Every structure is written in structure tokens, then in C-alpha cells.
mmCIF file of C-alpha atoms in Angstrom:
data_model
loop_
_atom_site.group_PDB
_atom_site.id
_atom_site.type_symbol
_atom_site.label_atom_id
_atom_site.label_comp_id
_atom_site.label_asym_id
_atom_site.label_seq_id
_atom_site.Cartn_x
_atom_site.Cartn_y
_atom_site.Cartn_z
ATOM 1 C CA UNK M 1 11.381 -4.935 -23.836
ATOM 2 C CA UNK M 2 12.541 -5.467 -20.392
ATOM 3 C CA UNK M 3 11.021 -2.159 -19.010
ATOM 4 C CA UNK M 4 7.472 -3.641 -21.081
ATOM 5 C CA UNK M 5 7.790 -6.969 -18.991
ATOM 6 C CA UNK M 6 8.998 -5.390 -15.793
ATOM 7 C CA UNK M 7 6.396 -2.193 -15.690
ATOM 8 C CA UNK M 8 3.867 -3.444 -17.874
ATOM 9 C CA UNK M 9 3.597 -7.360 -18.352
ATOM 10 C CA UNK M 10 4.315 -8.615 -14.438
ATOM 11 C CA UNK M 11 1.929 -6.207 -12.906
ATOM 12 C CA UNK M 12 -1.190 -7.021 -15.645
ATOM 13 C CA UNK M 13 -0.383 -10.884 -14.584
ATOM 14 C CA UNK M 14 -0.152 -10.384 -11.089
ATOM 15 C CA UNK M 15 -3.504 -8.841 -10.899
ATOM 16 C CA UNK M 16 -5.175 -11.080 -13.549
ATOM 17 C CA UNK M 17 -3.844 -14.437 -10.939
ATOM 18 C CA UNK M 18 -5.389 -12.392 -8.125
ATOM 19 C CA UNK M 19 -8.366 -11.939 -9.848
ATOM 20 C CA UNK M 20 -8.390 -15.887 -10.544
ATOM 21 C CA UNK M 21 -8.285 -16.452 -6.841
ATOM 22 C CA UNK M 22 -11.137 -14.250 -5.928
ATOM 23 C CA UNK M 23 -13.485 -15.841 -8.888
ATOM 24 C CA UNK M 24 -12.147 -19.368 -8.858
ATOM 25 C CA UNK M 25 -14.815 -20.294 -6.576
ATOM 26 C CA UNK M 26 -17.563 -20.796 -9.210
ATOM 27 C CA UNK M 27 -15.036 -23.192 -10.739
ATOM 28 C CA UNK M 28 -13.836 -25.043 -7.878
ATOM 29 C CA UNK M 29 -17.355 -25.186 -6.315
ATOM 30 C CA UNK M 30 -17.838 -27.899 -9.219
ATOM 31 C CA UNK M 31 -17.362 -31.490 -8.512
ATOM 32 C CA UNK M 32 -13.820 -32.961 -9.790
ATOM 33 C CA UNK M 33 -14.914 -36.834 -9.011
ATOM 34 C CA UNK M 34 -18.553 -38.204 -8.031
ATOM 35 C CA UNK M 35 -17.713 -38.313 -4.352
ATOM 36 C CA UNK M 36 -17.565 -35.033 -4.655
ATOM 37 C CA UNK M 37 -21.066 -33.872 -6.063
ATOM 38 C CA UNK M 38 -23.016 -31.827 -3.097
ATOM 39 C CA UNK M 39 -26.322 -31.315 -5.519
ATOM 40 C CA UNK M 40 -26.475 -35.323 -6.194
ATOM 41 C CA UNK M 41 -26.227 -35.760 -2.541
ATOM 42 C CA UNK M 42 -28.574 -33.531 -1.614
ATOM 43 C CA UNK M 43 -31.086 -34.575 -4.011
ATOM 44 C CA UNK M 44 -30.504 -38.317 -2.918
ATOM 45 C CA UNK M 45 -31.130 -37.741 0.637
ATOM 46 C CA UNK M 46 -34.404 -35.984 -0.679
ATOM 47 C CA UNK M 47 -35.654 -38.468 -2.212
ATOM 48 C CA UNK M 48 -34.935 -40.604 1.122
ATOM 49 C CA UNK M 49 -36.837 -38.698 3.104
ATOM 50 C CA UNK M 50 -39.770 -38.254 1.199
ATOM 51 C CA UNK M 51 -39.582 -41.995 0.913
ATOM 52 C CA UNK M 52 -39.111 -41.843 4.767
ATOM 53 C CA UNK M 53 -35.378 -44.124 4.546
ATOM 54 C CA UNK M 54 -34.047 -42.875 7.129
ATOM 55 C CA UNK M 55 -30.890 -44.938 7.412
ATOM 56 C CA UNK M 56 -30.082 -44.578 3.827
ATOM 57 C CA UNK M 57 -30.915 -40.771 3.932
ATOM 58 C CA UNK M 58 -28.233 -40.601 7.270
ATOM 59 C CA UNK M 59 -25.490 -42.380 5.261
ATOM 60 C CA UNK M 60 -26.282 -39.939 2.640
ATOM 61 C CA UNK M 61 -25.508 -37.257 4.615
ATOM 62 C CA UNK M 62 -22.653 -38.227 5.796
ATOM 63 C CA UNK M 63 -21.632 -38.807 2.044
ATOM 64 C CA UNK M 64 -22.501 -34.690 2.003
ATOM 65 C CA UNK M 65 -20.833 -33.976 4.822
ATOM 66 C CA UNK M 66 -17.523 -35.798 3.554
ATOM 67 C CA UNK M 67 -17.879 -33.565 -0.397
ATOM 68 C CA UNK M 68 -18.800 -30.874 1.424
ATOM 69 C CA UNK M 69 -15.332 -30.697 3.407
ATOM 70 C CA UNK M 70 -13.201 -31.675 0.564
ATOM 71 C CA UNK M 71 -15.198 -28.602 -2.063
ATOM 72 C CA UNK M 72 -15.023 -26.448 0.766
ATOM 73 C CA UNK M 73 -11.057 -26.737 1.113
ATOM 74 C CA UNK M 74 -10.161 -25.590 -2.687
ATOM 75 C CA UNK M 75 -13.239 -22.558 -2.322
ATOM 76 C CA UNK M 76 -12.738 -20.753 1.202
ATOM 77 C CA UNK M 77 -10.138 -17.994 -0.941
ATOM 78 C CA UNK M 78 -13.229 -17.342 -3.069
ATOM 79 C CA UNK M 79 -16.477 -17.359 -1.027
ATOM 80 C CA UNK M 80 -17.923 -15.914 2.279
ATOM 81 C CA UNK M 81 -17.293 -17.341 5.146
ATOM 82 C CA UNK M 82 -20.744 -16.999 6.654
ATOM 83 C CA UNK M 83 -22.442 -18.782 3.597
ATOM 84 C CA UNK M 84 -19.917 -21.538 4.347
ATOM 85 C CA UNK M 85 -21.256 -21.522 8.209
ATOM 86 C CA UNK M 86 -24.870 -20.980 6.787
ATOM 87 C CA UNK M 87 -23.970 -24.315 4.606
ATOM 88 C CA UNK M 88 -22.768 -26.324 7.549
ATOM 89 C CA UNK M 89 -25.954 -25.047 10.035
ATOM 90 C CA UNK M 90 -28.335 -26.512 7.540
ATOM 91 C CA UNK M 91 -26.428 -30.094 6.992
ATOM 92 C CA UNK M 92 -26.087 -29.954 11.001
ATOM 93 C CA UNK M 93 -29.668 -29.305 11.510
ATOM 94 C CA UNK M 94 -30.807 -32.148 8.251
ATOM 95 C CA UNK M 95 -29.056 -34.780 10.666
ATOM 96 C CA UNK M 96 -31.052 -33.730 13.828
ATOM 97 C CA UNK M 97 -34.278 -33.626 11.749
ATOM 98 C CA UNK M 98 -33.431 -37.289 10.253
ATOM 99 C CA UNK M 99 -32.523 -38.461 13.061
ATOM 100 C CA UNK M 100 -35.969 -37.044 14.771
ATOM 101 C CA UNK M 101 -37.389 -38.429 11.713
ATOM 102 C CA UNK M 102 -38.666 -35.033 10.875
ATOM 103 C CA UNK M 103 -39.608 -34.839 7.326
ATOM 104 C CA UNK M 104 -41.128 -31.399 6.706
ATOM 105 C CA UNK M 105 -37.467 -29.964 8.453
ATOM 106 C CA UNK M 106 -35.505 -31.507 6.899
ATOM 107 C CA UNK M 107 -36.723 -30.994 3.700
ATOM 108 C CA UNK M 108 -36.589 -27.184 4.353
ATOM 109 C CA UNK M 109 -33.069 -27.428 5.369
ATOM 110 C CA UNK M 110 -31.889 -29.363 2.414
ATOM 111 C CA UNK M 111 -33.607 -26.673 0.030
ATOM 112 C CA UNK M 112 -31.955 -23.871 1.971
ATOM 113 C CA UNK M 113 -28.446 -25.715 1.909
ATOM 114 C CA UNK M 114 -28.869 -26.054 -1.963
ATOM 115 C CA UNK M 115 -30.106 -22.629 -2.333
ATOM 116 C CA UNK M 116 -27.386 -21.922 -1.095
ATOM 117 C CA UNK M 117 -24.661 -23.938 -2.807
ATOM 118 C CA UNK M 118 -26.280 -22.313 -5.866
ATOM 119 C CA UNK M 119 -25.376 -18.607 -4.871
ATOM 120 C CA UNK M 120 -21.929 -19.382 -3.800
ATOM 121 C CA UNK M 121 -19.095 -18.170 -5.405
ATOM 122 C CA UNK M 122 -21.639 -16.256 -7.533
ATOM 123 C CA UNK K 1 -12.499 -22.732 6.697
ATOM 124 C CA UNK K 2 -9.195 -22.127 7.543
ATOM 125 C CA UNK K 3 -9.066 -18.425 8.457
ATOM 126 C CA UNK K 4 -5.943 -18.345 9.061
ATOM 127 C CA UNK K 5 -5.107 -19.256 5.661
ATOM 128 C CA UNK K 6 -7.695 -17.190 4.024
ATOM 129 C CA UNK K 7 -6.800 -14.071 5.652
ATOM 130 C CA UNK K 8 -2.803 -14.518 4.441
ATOM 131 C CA UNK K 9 -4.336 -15.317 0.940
ATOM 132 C CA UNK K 10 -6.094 -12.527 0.744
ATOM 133 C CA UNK K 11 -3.421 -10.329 2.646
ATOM 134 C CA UNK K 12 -0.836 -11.141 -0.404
ATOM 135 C CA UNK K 13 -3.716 -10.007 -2.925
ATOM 136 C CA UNK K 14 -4.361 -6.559 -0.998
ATOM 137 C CA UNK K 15 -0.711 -5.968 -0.616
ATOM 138 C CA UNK K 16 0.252 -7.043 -4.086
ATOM 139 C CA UNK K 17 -2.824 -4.961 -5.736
ATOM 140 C CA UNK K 18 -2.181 -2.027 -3.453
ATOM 141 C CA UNK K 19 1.472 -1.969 -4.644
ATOM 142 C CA UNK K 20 0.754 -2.253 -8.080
ATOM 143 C CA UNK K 21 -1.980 0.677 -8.042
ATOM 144 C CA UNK K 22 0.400 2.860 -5.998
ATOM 145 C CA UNK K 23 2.702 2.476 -8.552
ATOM 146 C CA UNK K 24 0.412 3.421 -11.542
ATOM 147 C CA UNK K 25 -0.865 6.710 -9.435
ATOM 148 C CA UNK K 26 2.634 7.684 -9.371
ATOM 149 C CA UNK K 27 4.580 9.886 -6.834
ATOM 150 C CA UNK K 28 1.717 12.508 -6.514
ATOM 151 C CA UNK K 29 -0.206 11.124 -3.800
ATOM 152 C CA UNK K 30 3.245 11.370 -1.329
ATOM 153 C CA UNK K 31 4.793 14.700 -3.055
ATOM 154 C CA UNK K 32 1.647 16.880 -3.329
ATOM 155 C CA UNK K 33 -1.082 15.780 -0.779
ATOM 156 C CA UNK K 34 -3.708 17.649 -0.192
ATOM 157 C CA UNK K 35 -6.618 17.351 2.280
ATOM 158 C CA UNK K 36 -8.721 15.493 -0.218
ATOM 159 C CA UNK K 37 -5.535 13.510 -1.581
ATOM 160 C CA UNK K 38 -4.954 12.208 2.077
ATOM 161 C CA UNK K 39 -8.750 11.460 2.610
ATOM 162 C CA UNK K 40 -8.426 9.387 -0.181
ATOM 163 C CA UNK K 41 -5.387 7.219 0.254
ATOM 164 C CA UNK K 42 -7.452 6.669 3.920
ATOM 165 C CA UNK K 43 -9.843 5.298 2.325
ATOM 166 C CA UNK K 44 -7.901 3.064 -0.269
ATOM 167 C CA UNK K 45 -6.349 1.917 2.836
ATOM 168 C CA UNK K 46 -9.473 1.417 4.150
ATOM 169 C CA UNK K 47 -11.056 -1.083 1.745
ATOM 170 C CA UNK K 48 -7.501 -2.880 1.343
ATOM 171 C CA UNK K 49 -7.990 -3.862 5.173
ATOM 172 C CA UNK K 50 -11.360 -5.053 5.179
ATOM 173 C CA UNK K 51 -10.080 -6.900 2.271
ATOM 174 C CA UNK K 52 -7.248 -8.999 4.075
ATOM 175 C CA UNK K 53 -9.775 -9.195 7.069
ATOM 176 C CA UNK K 54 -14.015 -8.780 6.514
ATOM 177 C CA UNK K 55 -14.501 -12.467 6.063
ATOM 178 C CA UNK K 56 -18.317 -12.025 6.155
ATOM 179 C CA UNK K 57 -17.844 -11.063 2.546
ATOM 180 C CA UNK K 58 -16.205 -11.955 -0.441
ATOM 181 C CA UNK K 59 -12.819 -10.993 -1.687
ATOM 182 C CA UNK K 60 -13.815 -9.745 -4.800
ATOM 183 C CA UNK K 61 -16.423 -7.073 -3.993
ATOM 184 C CA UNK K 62 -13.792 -5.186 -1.795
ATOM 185 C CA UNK K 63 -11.348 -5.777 -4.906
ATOM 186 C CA UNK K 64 -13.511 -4.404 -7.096
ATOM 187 C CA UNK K 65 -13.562 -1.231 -4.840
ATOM 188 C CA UNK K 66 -10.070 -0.886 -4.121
ATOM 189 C CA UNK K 67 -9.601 -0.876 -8.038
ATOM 190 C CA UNK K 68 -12.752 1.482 -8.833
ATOM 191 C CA UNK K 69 -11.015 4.227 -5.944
ATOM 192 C CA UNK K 70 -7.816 3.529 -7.690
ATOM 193 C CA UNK K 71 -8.740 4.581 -11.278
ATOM 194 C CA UNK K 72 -11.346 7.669 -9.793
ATOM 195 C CA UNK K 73 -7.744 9.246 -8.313
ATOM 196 C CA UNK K 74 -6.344 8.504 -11.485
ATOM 197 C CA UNK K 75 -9.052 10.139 -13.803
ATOM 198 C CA UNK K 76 -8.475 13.327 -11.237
ATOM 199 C CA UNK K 77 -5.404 13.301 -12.039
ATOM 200 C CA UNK K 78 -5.792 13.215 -15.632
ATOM 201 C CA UNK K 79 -8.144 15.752 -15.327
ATOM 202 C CA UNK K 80 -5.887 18.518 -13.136
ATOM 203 C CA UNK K 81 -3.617 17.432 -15.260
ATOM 204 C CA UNK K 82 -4.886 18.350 -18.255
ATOM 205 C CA UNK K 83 -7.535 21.253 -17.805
ATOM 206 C CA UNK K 84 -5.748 23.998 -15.142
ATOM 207 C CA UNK K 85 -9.392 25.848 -14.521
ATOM 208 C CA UNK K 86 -10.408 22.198 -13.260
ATOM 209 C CA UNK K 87 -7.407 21.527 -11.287
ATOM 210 C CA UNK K 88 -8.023 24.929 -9.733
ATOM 211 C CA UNK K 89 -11.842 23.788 -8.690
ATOM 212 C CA UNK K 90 -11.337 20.401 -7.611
ATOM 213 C CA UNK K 91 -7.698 21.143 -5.962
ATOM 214 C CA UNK K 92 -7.910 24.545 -4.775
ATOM 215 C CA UNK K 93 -5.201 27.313 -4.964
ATOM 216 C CA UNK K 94 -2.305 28.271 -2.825
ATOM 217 C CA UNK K 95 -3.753 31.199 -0.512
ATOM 218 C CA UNK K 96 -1.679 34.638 0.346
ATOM 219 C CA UNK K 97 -1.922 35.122 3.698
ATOM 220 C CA UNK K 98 0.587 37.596 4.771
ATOM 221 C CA UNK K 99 1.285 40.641 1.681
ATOM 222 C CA UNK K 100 4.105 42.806 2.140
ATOM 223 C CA UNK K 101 4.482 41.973 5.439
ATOM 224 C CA UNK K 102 0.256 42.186 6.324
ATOM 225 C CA UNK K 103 -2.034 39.871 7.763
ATOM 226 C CA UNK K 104 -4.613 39.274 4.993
ATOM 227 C CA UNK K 105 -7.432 38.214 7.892
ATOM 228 C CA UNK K 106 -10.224 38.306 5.415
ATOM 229 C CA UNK K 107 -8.258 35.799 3.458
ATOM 230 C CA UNK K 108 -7.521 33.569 6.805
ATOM 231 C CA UNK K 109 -11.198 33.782 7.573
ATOM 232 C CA UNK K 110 -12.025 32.561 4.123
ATOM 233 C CA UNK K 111 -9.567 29.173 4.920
ATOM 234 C CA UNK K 112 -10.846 29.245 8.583
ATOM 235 C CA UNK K 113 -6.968 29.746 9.674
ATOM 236 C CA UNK K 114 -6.067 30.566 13.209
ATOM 237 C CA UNK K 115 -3.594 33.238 13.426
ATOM 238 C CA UNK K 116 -1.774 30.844 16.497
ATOM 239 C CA UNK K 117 -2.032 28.221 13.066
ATOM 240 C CA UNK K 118 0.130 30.742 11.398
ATOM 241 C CA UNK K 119 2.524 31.469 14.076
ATOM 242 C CA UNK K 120 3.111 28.013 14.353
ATOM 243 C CA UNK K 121 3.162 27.254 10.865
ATOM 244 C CA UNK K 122 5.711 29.916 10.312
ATOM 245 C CA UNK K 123 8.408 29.109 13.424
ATOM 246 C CA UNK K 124 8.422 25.403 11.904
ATOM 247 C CA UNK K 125 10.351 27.140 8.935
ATOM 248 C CA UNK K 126 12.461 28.859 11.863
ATOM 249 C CA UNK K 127 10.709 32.342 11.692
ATOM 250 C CA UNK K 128 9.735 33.606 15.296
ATOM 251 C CA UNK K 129 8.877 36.883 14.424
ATOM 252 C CA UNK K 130 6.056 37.817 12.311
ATOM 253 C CA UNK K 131 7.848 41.424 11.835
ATOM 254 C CA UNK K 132 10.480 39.432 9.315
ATOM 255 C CA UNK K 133 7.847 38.456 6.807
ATOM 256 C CA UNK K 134 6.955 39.415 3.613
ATOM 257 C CA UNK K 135 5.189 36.845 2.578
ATOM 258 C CA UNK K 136 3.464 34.175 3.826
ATOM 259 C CA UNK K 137 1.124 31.725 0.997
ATOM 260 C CA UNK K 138 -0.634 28.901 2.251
ATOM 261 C CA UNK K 139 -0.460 25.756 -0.433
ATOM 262 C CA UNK K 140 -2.362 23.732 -1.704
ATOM 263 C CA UNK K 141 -1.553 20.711 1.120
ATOM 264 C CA UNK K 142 -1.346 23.438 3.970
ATOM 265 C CA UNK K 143 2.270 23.974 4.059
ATOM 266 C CA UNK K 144 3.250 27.593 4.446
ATOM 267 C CA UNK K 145 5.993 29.073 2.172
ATOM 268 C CA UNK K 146 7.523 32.289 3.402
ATOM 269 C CA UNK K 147 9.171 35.090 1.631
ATOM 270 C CA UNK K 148 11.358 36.931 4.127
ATOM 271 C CA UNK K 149 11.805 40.890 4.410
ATOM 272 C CA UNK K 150 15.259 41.446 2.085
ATOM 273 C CA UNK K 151 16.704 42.783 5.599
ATOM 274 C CA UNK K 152 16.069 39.688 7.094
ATOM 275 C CA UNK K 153 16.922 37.289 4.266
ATOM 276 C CA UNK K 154 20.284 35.420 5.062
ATOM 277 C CA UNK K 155 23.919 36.454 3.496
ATOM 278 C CA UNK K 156 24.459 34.941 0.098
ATOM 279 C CA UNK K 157 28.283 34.615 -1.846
ATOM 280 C CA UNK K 158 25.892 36.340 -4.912
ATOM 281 C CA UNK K 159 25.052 39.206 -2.296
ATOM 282 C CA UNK K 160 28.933 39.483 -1.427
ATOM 283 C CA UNK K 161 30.597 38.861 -4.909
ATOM 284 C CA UNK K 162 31.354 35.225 -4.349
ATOM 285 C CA UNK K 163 31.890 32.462 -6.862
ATOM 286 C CA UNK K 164 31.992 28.881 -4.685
ATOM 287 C CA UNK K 165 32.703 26.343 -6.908
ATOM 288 C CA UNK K 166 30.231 24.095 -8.298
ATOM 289 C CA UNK K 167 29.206 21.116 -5.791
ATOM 290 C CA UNK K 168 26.761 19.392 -8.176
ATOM 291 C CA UNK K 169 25.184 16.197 -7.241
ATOM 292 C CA UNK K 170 27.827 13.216 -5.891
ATOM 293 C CA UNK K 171 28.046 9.530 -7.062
ATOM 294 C CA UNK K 172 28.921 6.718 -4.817
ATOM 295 C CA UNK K 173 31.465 4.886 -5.854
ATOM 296 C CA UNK K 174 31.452 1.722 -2.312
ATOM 297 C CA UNK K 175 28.217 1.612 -1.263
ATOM 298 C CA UNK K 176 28.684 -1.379 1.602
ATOM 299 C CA UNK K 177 31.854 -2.629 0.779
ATOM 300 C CA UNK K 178 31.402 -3.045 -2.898
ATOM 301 C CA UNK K 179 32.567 -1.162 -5.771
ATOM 302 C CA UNK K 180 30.376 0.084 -7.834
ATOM 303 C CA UNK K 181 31.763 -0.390 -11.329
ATOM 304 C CA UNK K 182 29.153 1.426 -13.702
ATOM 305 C CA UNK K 183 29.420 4.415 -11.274
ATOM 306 C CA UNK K 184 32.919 4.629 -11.465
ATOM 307 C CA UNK K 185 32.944 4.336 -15.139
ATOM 308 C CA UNK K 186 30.960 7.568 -15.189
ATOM 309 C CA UNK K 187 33.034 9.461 -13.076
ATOM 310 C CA UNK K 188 35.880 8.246 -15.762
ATOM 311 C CA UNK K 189 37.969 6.732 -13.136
ATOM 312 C CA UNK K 190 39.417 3.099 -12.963
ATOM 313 C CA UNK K 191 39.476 0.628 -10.221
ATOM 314 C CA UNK K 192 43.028 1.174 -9.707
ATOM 315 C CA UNK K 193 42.758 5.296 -8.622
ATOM 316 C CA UNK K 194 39.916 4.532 -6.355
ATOM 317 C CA UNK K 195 42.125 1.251 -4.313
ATOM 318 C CA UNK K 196 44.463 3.958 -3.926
ATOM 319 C CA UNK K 197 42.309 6.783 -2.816
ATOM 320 C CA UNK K 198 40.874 3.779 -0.039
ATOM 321 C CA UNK K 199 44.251 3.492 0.701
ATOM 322 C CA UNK K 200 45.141 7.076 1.241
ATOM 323 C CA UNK K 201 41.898 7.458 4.045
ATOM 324 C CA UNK K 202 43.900 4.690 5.974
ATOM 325 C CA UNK K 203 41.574 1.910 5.105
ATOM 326 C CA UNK K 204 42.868 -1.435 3.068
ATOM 327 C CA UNK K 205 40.438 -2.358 0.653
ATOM 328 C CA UNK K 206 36.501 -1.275 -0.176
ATOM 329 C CA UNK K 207 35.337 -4.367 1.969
ATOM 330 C CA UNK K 208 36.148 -2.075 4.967
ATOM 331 C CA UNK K 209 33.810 1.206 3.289
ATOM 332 C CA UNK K 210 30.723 1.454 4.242
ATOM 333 C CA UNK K 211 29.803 4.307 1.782
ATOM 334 C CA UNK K 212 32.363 6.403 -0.330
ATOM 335 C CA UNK K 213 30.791 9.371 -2.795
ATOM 336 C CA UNK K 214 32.492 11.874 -5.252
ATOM 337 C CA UNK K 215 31.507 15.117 -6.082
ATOM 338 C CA UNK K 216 32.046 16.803 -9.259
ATOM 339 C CA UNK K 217 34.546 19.272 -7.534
ATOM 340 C CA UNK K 218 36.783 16.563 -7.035
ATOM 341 C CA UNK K 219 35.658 16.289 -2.986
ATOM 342 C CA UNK K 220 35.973 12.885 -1.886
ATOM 343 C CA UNK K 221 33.877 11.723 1.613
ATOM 344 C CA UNK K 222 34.510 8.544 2.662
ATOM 345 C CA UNK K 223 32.747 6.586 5.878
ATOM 346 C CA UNK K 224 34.435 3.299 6.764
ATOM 347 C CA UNK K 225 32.873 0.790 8.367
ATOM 348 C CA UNK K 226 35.694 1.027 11.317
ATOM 349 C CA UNK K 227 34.783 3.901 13.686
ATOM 350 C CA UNK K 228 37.354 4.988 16.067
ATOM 351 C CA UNK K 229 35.533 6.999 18.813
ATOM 352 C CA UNK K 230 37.091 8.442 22.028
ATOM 353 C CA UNK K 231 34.067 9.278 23.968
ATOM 354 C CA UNK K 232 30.985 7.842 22.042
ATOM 355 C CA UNK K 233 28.074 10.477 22.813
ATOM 356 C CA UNK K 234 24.629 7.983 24.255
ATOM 357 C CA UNK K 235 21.141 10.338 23.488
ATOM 358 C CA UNK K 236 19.616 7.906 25.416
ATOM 359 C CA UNK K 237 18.585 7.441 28.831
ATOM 360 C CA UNK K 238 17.881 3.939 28.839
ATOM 361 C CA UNK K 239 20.599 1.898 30.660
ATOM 362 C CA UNK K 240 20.258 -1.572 29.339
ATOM 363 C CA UNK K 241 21.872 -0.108 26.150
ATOM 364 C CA UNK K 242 25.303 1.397 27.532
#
């Protein structure tokens, strides 16, 4: 029995907790409270810019910006780090477009940046 | 990101998983390495690094390849193991390169093996003259073995009617100044006879052994921790030690 647990048992549990770490980001990518829900922000800071509310769309993003460093926290162990980077280029860029009042850019950042959320972890 | 913190993360899954699939190889890949055995535990080595530090990539892929390696050495095993003709192809054999004493240079031709490789090869096990062989096979992991020439082969008691007495294999009985028990209750002995056998080397109690072994002829060696040197002999030539 002890030999089973020492040899067998500790090793097979060891590995499976590793193995939790390495695919826990599809979990932890999820949102545990609202504040923490990157697709709703994204979408709402869509449908401001389409609507051209630029203010609103800002504070949006800063809403993003605020999930988006919390999320990232709890899934760095899991994901790459150059998606995370790729993430943070596109919400940089959304706030120069906004504030340029750039619609078409922005846009085309924001559907990158979810594209990407999408494949992380994945 | 904190890569700081990701690269210790993942540096206590490569260590821990490499441990663990050492383990389940076995002793094999240190005892018996061959070229190929070597090549691969490179390469295991390999992926476990990029693991702790490739952060352009995910953990998991480079897991996923450290295991896959893993379990291909392990099927190899399994499969030397079990079929000899195999273990034969995908190991090679041990190679004769000297036979009753000559060169076999078709053979060292075959294995691309210098004759200055051999000399070399052959004064590491202390023979300097090529005269004294008999033979000379190349293993599987490139060590030589060497059969001397019976003229050259060193004296043995069986050669001159000796009977030593049996040595066998010693236990320790103070390993750092602290008895241990279980080995002294398999050399049948009690507490008591080994206090006074401390005693007898000059030395008060166990707390002052560093190591104390006994051999099955009765030998006792004992090293305490106490080391009473005249003239200490220094190999070294730095001076900030002395």
C-alpha cells in the first residue's frame, strides 16, 4: 500500500495538477463576476462606436482594460505570452482610434482583440 | 504577465515531470548509454528547457512533447527488452576489435575507429602496451573492455593457492553521529557491544562518528568526526584557503 501511494499514486497526481496548470486557462479565461466579462465589454464598446459615443465607448474601455488585468493574472501559467501582448496592442491601439474618433480602426482592432480572446487558452 | 512568476511555475512543472519520467525509464539511460541513448536524454533535456523558458508558446505543447519522447524511450525499451534480434538492430552489438592479440582493422573501419582512439581507449584501463592484449571489444556505449594476455594478467590468491577470507559487502552501523538501529539489528548486535566498540577506537559516544561500517569478517572501520593530523597535506595552490 505504501509503495502503491509512494511509486504509483503521488507521481499520477503530481502530473495530473501539472497538467491542470497548463489547461486551466480555458477555465480561468471565463469571467468569475460581471466586472470581469472581456466579450461583454468588447461588444459594448462596439456598439458605441458604431453609434459614434465616444465618451461612453472610452469608459468602456477602460472597464476592458481593468477585466482584462484581473483575467490575465489567474491565466499567464496557461497561455502565450505573445497572445497576451497581441491582446494588450489591440486595446492600446482601440483607445488611440477612439480617441481619433476613428471608427473603421477601431472596429478592426476590437474584432482582432476578441478573435483573439477566443483562441486563448485553446 | 509576470514572467518572473511564470517561468518558476513552469520551472517546478519541468522539473517535477522530468523527475517523475526519469524515474519510470529506470536506471538504463545512466548505466547503459549509448550514442542514441545520450542523443536522446539531450533532447528530453531539450524540450524541458524551452519549457521553463519559450514563453512565446504555451506550456502544454512542450509538455506534451517531453511526455511523447518519454514513452518513445520507453516503448524501445520494451522492445530491446523483449525481442533480442531487435535490440541487436536498433542498439547495435559490442564490436571485437583486437582477437588474440590482432588488430581487426576491417572491423575498426566498419565503426570508423581511429587506432590513436584505441590506444587511448585502452591506457584509460591502464594498458600502455598494445603487445599485452588479447582482447579488446568495443560496447555497445563505446567503452572498451580488455582481456589481457594470461602472462600479463595480474597475480591472483586462486593462481597461488590462497583462500582470503570472505569480505562481503559492509553495513554501517553510525552514519553521522547516529546509530542506526535496524542495521545493527541485522548484524545481530545490540546497542551495548557497539558503545563499547566506540569506546575502544578512543571516541566517547556515536555523536563523535562520522561513519562506522562492519564487514561480515568481523573488520570494523571507523572515521570519527575528530581528525588529529600532524602535517595536513593542501593539493591546492590557492592561498586564501591555507
Amino acid at each position: 500500500m505504501k509503495h502503491f501511494i509512494l511509486y504509483k499514486l503521488i507521481p499520477v497526481v503530481i502530473l495530473l495538477f501539472f497538467i491542470a496548470i497548463m489547461q486551466s486557462g480555458i477555465i480561468l479565461k471565463q469571467p468569475f463576476s460581471k466586472e470581469e466579462d472581456i466579450l461583454f465589454y468588447i461588444e459594448a464598446i462596439e456598439s458605441n462606436i458604431v453609434s459614434e459615443q465616444w465618451d461612453i465607448a472610452s469608459a468602456e474601455l477602460k472597464n476592458l482594460e481593468e477585466a482584462y488585468s484581473k483575467v490575465q493574472k489567474r491565466i499567464q501559467y496557461s497561455v502565450e505570452r505573445d497572445e497576451l501582448d497581441s491582446f494588450t496592442t489591440c486595446i492600446k491601439k482601440t483607445e488611440g482610434y477612439i480617441q481619433a474618433h476613428g471608427q473603421g480602426g477601431a472596429l478592426a482592432e476590437l474584432s482582432e482583440a476578441r478573435n483573439l480572446w477566443e483562441g486563448l487558452g485553446n | 504577465m509576470n514572467e518572473a512568476a511564470v517561468v518558476a511555475v513552469r520551472s517546478i512543472i519541468a522539473f517535477g515531470s522530468l523527475l517523475i519520467f526519469a524515474r519510470f525509464l529506470g536506471k538504463q539511460q545512466v548505466s547503459q548509454i549509448t550514442f542514441f541513448d545520450y542523443i536522446l536524454g539531450i533532447t528530453i533535456g531539450s524540450i524541458a528547457a524551452n519549457l521553463t523558458t519559450d514563453l512565446t508558446s504555451e506550456a502544454w505543447p512542450h509538455w506534451i512533447g517531453l511526455i511523447t519522447w518519454t514513452f518513445m524511450v520507453f516503448i524501445l525499451q520494451v522492445v530491446t527488452l523483449k525481442w533480442r534480434k531487435a535490440s541487436v538492430y536498433l542498439d547495435g552489438e559490442p564490436a571485437i576489435v583486437i582477437m588474440n592479440g590482432k588488430i581487426m582493422d576491417g572491423v575498426m573501419k566498419k565503426l570508423r575507429y581511429r587506432i590513436s582512439d584505441l590506444q587511448e581507449q585502452l591506457r584509460e584501463k591502464g594498458v600502455f602496451n598494445l603487445e599485452e592484449v588479447e582482447y579488446a571489444i568495443i560496447e555497445k556505449d563505446g567503452q572498451i573492455s580488455v582481456m589481457k594476455k594470461a602472462e600479463y594478467m595480474p597475480l591472483t590468491a586462486e593462481a597461488v593457492h590462497l583462500k582470503p577470507r570472505y569480505k562481503g559487502l559492509g553495513t554501517e552501523l553510525i552514519y553521522d553521529g547516529v546509530i542506526i538501529e535496524n542495521n545493527l539489528q541485522a548484524v545481530n548486535h545490540s546497542k551495548k557491544w557497539l558503545e563499547e566498540k566506540v569506546k575502544e577506537h578512543g571516541y566517547k559516544d556515536a555523536s563523535e562518528i562520522f561513519l562506522a561500517i562492519l564487514d561480515p569478517s568481523g573488520a570494523f572501520f571507523i572515521d570519527g568526526y575528530r581528525d588529529h593530523f600532524q602535517h595536513f597535506t593542501d593539493i591546492s595552490d590557492y592561498e586564501g584557503l591555507q
